[in-house]
CSV table of C-alpha atoms and ligand atoms in Angstrom, one decimal:
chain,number,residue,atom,x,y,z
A,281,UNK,CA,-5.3,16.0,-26.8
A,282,UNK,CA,-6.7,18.7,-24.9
A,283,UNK,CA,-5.6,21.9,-26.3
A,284,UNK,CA,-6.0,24.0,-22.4
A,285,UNK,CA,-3.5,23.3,-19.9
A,286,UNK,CA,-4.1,23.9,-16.4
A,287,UNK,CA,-1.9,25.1,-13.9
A,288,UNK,CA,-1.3,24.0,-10.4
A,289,UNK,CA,0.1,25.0,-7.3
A,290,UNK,CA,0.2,21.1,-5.9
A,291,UNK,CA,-0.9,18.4,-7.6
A,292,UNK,CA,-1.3,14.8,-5.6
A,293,UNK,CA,-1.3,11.6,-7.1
A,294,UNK,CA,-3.3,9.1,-4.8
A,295,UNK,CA,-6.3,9.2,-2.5
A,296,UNK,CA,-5.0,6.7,0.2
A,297,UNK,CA,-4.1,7.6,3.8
A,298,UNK,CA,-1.0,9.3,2.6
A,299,UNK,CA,-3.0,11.6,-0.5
A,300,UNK,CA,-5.9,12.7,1.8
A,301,UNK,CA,-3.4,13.5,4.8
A,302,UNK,CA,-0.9,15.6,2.5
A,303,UNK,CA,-4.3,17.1,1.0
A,304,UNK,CA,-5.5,18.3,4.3
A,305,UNK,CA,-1.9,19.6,5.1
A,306,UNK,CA,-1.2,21.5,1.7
A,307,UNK,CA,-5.1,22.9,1.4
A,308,UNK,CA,-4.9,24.5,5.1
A,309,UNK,CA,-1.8,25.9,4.2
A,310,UNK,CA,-3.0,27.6,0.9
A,311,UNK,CA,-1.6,25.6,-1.5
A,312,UNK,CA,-5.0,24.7,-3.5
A,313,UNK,CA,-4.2,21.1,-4.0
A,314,UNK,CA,-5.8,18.9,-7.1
A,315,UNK,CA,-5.9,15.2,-5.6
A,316,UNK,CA,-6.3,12.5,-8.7
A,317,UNK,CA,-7.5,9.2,-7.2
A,318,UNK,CA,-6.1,7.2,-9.3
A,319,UNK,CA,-8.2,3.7,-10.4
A,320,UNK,CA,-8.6,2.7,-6.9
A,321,UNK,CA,-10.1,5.5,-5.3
A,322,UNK,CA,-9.1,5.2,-1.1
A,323,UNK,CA,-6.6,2.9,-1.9
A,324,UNK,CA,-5.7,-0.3,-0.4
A,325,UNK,CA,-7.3,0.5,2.7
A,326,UNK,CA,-11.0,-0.3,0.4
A,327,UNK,CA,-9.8,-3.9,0.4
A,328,UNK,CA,-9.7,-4.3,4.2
A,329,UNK,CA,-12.3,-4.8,6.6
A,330,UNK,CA,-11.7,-3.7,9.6
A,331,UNK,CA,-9.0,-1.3,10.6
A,332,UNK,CA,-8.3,-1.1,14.4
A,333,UNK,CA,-5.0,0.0,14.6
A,334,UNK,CA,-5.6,3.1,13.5
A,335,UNK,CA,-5.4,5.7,16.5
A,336,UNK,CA,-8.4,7.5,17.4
A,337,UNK,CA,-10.9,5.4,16.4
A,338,UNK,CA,-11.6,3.4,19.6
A,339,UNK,CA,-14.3,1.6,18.2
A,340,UNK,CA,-12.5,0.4,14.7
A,341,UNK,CA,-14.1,1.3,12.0
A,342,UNK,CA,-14.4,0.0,8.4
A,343,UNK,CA,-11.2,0.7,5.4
A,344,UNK,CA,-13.9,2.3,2.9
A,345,UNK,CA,-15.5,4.4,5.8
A,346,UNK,CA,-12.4,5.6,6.7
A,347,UNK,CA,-11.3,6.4,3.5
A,348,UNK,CA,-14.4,8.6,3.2
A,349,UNK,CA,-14.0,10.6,6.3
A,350,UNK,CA,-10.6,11.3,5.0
A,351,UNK,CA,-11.9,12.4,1.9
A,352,UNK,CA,-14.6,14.5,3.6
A,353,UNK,CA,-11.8,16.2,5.7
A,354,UNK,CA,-9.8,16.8,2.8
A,355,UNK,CA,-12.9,18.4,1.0
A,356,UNK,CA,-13.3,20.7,4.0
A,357,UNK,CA,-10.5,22.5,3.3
A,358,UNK,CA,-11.4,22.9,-0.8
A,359,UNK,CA,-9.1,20.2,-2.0
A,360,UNK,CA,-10.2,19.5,-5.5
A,361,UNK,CA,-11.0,16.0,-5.3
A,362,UNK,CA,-10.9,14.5,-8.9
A,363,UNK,CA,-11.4,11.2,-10.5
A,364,UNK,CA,-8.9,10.6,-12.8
A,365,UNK,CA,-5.8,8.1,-13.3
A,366,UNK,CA,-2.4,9.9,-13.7
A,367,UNK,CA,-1.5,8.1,-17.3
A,368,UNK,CA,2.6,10.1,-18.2
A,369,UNK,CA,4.6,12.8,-16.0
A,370,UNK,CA,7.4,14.5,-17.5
A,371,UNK,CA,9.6,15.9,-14.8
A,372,UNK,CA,12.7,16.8,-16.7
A,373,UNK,CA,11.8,20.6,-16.6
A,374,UNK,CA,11.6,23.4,-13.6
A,375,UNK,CA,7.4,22.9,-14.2
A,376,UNK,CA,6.3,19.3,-13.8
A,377,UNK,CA,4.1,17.8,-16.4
A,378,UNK,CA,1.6,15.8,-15.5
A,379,UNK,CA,-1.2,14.0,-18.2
A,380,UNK,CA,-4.8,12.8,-16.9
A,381,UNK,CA,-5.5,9.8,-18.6
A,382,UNK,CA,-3.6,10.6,-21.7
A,383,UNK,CA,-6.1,13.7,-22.3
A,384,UNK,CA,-5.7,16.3,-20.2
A,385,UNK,CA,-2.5,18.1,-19.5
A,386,UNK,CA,-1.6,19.5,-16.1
A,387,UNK,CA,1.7,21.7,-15.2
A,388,UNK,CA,2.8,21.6,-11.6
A,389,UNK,CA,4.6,23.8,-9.3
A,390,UNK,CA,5.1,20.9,-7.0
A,391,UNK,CA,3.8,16.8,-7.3
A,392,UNK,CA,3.2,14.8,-4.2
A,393,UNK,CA,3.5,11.1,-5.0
A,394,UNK,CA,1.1,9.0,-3.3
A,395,UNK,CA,0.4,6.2,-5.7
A,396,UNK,CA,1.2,3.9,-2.9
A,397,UNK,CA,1.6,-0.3,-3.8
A,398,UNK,CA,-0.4,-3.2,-4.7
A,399,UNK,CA,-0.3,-6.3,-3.0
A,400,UNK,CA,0.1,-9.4,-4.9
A,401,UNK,CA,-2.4,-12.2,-5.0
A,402,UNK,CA,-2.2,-15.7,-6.4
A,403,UNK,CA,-5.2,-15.1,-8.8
A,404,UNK,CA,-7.2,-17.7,-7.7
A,405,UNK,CA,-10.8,-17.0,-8.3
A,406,UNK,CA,-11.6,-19.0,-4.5
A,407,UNK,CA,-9.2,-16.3,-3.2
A,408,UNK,CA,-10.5,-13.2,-5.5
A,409,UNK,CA,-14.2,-14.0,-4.2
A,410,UNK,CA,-13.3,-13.8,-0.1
A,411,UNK,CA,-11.0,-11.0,-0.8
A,412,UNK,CA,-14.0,-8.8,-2.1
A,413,UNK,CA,-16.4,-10.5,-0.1
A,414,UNK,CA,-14.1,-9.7,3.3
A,415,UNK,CA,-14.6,-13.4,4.4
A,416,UNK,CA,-10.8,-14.4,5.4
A,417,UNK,CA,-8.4,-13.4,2.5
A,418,UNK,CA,-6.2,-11.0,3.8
A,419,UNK,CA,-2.2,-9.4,2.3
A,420,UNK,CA,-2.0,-7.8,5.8
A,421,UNK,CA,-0.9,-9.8,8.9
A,422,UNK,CA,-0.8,-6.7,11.1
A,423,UNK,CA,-3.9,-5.2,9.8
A,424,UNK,CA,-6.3,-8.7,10.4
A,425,UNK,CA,-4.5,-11.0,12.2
A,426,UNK,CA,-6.3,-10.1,15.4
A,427,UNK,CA,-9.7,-11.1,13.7
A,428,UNK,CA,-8.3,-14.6,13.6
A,429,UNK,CA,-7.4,-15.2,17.8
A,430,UNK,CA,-6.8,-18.6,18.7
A,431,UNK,CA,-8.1,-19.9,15.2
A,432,UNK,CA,-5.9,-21.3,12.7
A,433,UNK,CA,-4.5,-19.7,10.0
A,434,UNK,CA,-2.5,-20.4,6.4
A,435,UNK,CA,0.1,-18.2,5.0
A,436,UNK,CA,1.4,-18.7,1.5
A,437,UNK,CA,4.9,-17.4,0.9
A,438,UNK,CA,8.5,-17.5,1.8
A,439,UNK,CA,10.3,-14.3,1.7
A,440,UNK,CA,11.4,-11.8,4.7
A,441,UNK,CA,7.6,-10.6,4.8
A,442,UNK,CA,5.9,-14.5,5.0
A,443,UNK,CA,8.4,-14.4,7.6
A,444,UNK,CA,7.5,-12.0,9.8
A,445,UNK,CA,4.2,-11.9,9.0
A,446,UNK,CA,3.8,-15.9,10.1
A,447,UNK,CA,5.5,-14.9,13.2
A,448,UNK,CA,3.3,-12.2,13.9
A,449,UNK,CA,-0.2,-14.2,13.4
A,450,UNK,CA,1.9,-17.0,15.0
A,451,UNK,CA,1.7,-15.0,18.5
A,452,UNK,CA,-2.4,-14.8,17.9
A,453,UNK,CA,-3.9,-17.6,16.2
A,454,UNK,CA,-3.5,-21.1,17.7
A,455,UNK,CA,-2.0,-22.8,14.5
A,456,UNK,CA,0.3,-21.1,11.6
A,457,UNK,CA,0.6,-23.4,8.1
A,458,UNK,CA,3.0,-22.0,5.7
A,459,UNK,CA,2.8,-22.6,2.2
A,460,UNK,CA,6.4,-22.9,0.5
A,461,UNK,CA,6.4,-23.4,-3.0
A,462,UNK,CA,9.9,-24.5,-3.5
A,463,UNK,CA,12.2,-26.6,-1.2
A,464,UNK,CA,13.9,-23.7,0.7
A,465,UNK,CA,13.0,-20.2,1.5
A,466,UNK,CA,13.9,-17.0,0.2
A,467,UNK,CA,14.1,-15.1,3.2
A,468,UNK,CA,16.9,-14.4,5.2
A,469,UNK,CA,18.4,-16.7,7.1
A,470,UNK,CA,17.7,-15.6,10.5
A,471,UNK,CA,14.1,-14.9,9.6
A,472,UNK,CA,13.3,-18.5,8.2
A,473,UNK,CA,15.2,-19.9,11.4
A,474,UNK,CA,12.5,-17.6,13.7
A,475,UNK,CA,9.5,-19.2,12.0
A,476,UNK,CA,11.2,-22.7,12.1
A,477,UNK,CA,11.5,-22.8,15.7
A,478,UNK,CA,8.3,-21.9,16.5
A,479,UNK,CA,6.0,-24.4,17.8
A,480,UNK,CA,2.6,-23.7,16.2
A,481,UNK,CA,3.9,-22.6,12.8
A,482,UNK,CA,4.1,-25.8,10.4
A,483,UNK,CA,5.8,-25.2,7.1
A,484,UNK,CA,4.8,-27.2,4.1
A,485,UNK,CA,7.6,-27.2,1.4
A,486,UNK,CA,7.1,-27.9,-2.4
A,487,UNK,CA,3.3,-26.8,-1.7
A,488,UNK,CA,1.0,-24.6,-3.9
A,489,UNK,CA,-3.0,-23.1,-3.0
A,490,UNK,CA,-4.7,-25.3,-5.1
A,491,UNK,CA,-8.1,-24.2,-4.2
A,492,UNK,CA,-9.5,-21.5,-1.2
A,493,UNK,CA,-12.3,-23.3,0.3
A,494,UNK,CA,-15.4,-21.8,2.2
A,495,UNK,CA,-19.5,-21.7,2.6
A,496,UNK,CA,-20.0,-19.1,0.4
A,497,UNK,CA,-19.6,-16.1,2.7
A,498,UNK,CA,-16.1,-17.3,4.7
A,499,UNK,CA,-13.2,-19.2,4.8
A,500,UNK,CA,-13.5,-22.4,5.9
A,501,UNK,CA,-10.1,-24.1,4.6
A,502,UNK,CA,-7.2,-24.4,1.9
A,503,UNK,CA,-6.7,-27.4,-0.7
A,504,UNK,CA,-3.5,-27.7,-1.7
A,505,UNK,CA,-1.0,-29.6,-3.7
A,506,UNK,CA,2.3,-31.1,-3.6
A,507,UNK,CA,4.3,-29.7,-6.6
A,508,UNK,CA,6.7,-33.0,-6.7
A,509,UNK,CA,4.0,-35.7,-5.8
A,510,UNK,CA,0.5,-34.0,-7.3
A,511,UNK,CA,-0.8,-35.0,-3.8
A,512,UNK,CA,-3.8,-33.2,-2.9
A,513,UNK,CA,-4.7,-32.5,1.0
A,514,UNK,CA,-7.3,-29.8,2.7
A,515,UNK,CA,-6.1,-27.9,5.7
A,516,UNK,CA,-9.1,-26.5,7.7
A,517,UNK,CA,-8.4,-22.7,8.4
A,518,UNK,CA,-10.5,-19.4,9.0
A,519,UNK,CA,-8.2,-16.9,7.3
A,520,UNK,CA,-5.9,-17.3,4.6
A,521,UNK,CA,-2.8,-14.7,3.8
A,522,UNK,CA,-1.2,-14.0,1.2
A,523,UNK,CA,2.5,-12.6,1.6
A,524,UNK,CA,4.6,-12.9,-2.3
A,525,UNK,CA,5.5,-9.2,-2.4
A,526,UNK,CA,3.7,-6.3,-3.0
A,527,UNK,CA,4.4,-4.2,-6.3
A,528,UNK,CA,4.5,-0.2,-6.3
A,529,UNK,CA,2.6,1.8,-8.1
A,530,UNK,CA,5.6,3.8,-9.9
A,531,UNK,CA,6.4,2.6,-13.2
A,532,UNK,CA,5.0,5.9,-14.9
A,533,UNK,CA,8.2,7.7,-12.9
A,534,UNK,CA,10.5,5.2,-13.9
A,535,UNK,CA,12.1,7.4,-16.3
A,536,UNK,CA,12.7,10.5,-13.8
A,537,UNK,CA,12.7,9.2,-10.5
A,538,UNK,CA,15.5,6.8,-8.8
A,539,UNK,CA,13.6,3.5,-7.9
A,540,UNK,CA,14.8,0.7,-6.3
A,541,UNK,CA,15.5,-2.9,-8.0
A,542,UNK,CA,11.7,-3.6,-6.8
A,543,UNK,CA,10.1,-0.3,-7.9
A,544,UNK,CA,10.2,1.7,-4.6
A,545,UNK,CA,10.7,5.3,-5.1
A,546,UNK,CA,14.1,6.2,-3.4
A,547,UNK,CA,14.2,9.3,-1.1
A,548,UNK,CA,17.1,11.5,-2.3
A,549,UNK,CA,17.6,12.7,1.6
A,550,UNK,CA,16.5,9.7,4.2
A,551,UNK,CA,14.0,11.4,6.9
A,552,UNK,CA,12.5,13.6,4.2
A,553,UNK,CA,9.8,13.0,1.7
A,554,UNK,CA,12.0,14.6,-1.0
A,555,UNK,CA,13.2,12.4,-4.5
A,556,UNK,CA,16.0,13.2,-6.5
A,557,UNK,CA,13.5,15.5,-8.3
A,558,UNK,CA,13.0,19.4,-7.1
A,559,UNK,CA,9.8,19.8,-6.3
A,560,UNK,CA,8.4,16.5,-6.6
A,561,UNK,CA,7.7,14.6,-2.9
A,562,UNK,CA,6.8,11.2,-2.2
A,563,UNK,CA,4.7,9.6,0.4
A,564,UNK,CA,3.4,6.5,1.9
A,565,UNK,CA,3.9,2.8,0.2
A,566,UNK,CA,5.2,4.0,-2.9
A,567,UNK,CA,8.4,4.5,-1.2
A,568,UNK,CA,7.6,2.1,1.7
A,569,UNK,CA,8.2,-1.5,2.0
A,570,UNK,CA,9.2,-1.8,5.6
A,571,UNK,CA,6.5,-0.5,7.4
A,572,UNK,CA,3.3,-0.4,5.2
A,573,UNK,CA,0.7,1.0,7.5
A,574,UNK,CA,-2.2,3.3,7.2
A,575,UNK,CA,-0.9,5.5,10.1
A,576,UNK,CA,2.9,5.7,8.6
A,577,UNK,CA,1.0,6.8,5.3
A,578,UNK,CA,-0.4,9.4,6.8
A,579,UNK,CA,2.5,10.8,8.5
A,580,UNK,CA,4.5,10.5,5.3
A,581,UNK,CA,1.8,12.9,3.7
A,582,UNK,CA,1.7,15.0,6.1
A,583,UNK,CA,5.6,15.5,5.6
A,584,UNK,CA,5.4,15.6,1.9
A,585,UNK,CA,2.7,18.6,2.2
A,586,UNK,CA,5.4,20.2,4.7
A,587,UNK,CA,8.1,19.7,2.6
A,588,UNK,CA,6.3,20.8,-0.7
A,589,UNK,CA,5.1,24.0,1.2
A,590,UNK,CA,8.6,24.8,2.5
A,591,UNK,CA,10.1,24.3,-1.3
A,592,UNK,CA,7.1,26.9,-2.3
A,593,UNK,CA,7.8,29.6,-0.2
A,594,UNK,CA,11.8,29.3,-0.6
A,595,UNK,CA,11.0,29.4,-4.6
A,596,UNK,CA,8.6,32.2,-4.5
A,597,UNK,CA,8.6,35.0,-2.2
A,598,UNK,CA,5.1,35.9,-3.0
A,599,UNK,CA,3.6,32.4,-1.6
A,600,UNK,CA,2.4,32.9,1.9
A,601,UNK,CA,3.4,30.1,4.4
A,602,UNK,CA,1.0,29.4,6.1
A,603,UNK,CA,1.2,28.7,10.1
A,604,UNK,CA,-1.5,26.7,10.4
A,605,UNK,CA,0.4,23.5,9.1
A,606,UNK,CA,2.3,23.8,12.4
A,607,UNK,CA,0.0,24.5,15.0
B,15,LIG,P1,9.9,-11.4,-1.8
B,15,LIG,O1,9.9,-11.1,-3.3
B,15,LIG,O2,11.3,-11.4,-1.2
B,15,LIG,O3,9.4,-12.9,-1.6
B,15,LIG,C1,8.2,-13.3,-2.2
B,15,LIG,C2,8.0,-14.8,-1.8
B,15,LIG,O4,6.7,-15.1,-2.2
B,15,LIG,C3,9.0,-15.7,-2.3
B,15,LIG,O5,9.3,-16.7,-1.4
B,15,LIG,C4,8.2,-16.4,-3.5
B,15,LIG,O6,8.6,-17.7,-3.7
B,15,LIG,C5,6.8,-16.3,-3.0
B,15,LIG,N1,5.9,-16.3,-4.1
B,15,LIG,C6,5.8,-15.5,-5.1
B,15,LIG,N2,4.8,-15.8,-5.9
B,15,LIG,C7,4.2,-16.9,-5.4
B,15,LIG,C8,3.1,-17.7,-5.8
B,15,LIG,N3,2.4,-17.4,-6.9
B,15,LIG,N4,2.8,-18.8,-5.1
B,15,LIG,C9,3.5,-19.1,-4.0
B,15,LIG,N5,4.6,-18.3,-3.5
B,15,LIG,C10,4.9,-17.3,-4.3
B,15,LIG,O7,8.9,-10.4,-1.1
B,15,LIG,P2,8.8,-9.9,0.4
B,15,LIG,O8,7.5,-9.1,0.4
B,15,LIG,O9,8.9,-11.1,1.3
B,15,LIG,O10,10.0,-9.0,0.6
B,15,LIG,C11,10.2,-7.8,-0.3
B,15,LIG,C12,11.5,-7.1,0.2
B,15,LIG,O11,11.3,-6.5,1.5
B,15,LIG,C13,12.7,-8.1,0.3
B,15,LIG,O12,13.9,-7.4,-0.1
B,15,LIG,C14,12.7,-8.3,1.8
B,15,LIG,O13,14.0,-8.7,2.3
B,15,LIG,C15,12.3,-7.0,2.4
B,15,LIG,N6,11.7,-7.2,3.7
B,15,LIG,C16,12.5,-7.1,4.8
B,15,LIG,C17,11.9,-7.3,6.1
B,15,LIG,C18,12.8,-7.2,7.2
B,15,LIG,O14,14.0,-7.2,7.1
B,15,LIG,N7,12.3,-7.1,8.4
B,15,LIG,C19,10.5,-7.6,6.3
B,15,LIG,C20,9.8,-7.7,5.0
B,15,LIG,C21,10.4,-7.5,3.8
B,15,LIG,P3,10.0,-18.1,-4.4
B,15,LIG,O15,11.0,-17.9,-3.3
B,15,LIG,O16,9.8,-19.5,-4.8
B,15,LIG,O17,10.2,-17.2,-5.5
């Protein structure tokens, strides 16, 4: 244990979209924030290719170069960039407690949670290799379905999220397969019905990923098997998703924060970025599993850095507000 604890004025957990854009915010308006960038440093935004959607880069550009320029921005203004993984917290007292991996110990005037979540993947190694080599493995429909246009697709998954996100590719790429692994689906009704009754979306019940196939650099297909009959088939495809939930990064708050059934930080008052904790915000996936965007991130961070400045200056007379956070 380290025997010197430091002190902090704002101290966010995260470097995705939602970290670097609360940085930016609370470092132009004085707050001197300490960003930790956790194990993945830029997030899940480092596991996608291409991001177009993003406004105001007409061009696209890549996840990782994004994540760099938001880093750079948030460096402009002095945020202390650090790496460093966020291992305990204890928020039962008026100064939150925060431990750098088990070592170091910080203490908080305020904590901006942006830990964000992790998609889950089937752990195949086929599907590990064109994840990291960007080749057609993809947990983001609206992120890289338009790569795939008028090419044919497989989705494994059959929850509300396999659901839409089907639909969604089904609008784009000329052919949808749907890998169920049981007989029935677990989405809502009304959501399995949609992807039912739609022409180019075929759904393969009782069917598992038995292997990703490709030439080495990109998809090329999907082997799979029927879990009653063992029957093996290959569907040719050029990008294969994955939708079976996504898991947030939270369990270290577990024990101060109110989370949901899946793990999704609760907002204590809806429209705010404010928990049930004074003092400590949240932002982007962590409490998100409806939207899930880099740009809704972002402008979750940018309202946790409003909020934590606003809880600042009502606390402590002495802490300028700045404007600039509102021009
Ligand atoms: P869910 O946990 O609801 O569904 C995951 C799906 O993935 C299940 O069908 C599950 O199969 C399947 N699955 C899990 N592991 C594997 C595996 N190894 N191989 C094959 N299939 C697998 O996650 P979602 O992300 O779909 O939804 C999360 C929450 O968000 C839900 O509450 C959902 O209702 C909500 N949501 C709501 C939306 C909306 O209303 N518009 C949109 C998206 C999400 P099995 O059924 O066999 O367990």
């Amino acid at each position: 244990m380290s025997d010197t604890i430091e002190r902090v004025k704002c101290l966010i957990i995260g470097s995705g979209p939602a970290g670097y854009t609360a940085a930016i915010y609370a470092a132009r308006a004085n707050m001197k924030p300490v960003l930790y960038q956790g194990s993945q440093p830029g997030g899940q935004l480092t596991t996608t290719n291409e991001v177009e959607n993003f406004p105001g880069y007409p061009d696209g550009v890549t996840g990782p170069e994004m994540m760099m320029q938001l880093q750079k921005q948030a460096e402009r203004f002095e945020t202390d960039v650090r790496n460093g993984w966020i291992t305990k917290v204890d928020f039962s007292g008026d100064i939150h407690k925060v431990w750098v991996n088990d070592e170091k110990e910080i203490h908080c005037d305020t904590v901006i949670i942006s830990t964000g979540a992790s998609a889950k993947y089937l752990g195949l190694d086929s599907e590990q290799k064109y994840l990291k080599l960007g080749g057609g493995v993809s947990a983001c429909a609206v992120c890289d379905g338009f790569f795939y246009r008028n090419q044919e697709v497989v989705i494994v998954g059959a929850g509300d999220s396999a659901c839409e996100e089907a639909h969604y590719l089904s609008k784009l790429c000329k052919k949808v397969t749907m890998l169920v692994r049981r007989d029935e689906f677990r989405a809502s009704k009304i959501m399995a019905e949609r992807v039912k009754n739609t022409e180019n979306i075929e759904i393969l019940y009782n069917t598992e990923t038995d292997e990703v196939l490709g030439d080495g650099q990109v998809v090329t297909g999907v082997r799979v098997f029927n879990n009653q009959t063992n029957e093996k088939h290959e569907i040719p495809a050029t990008g294969f998703f994955v939708a079976i939930g996504h898991k947030p990064n939270t369990d270290i708050f577990k024990d101060y924060l109110d989370l949901d059934e899946t793990g999704y930080i609760i907002n204590a008052k809806p429209g705010t970025s404010k928990t049930n904790v004074e003092g400590v915000f949240v932002s982007g996936d962590a409490a998100d599993h409806v939207y899930r965007q880099a740009i809704t991130a972002a402008g979750t961070g940018c309202m946790a850095a409003l909020d934590a400045e606003r809880y600042l200056a009502a606390k402590d007379a002495n802490f300028e507000v700045s404007t600039s956070t509102y021009n």
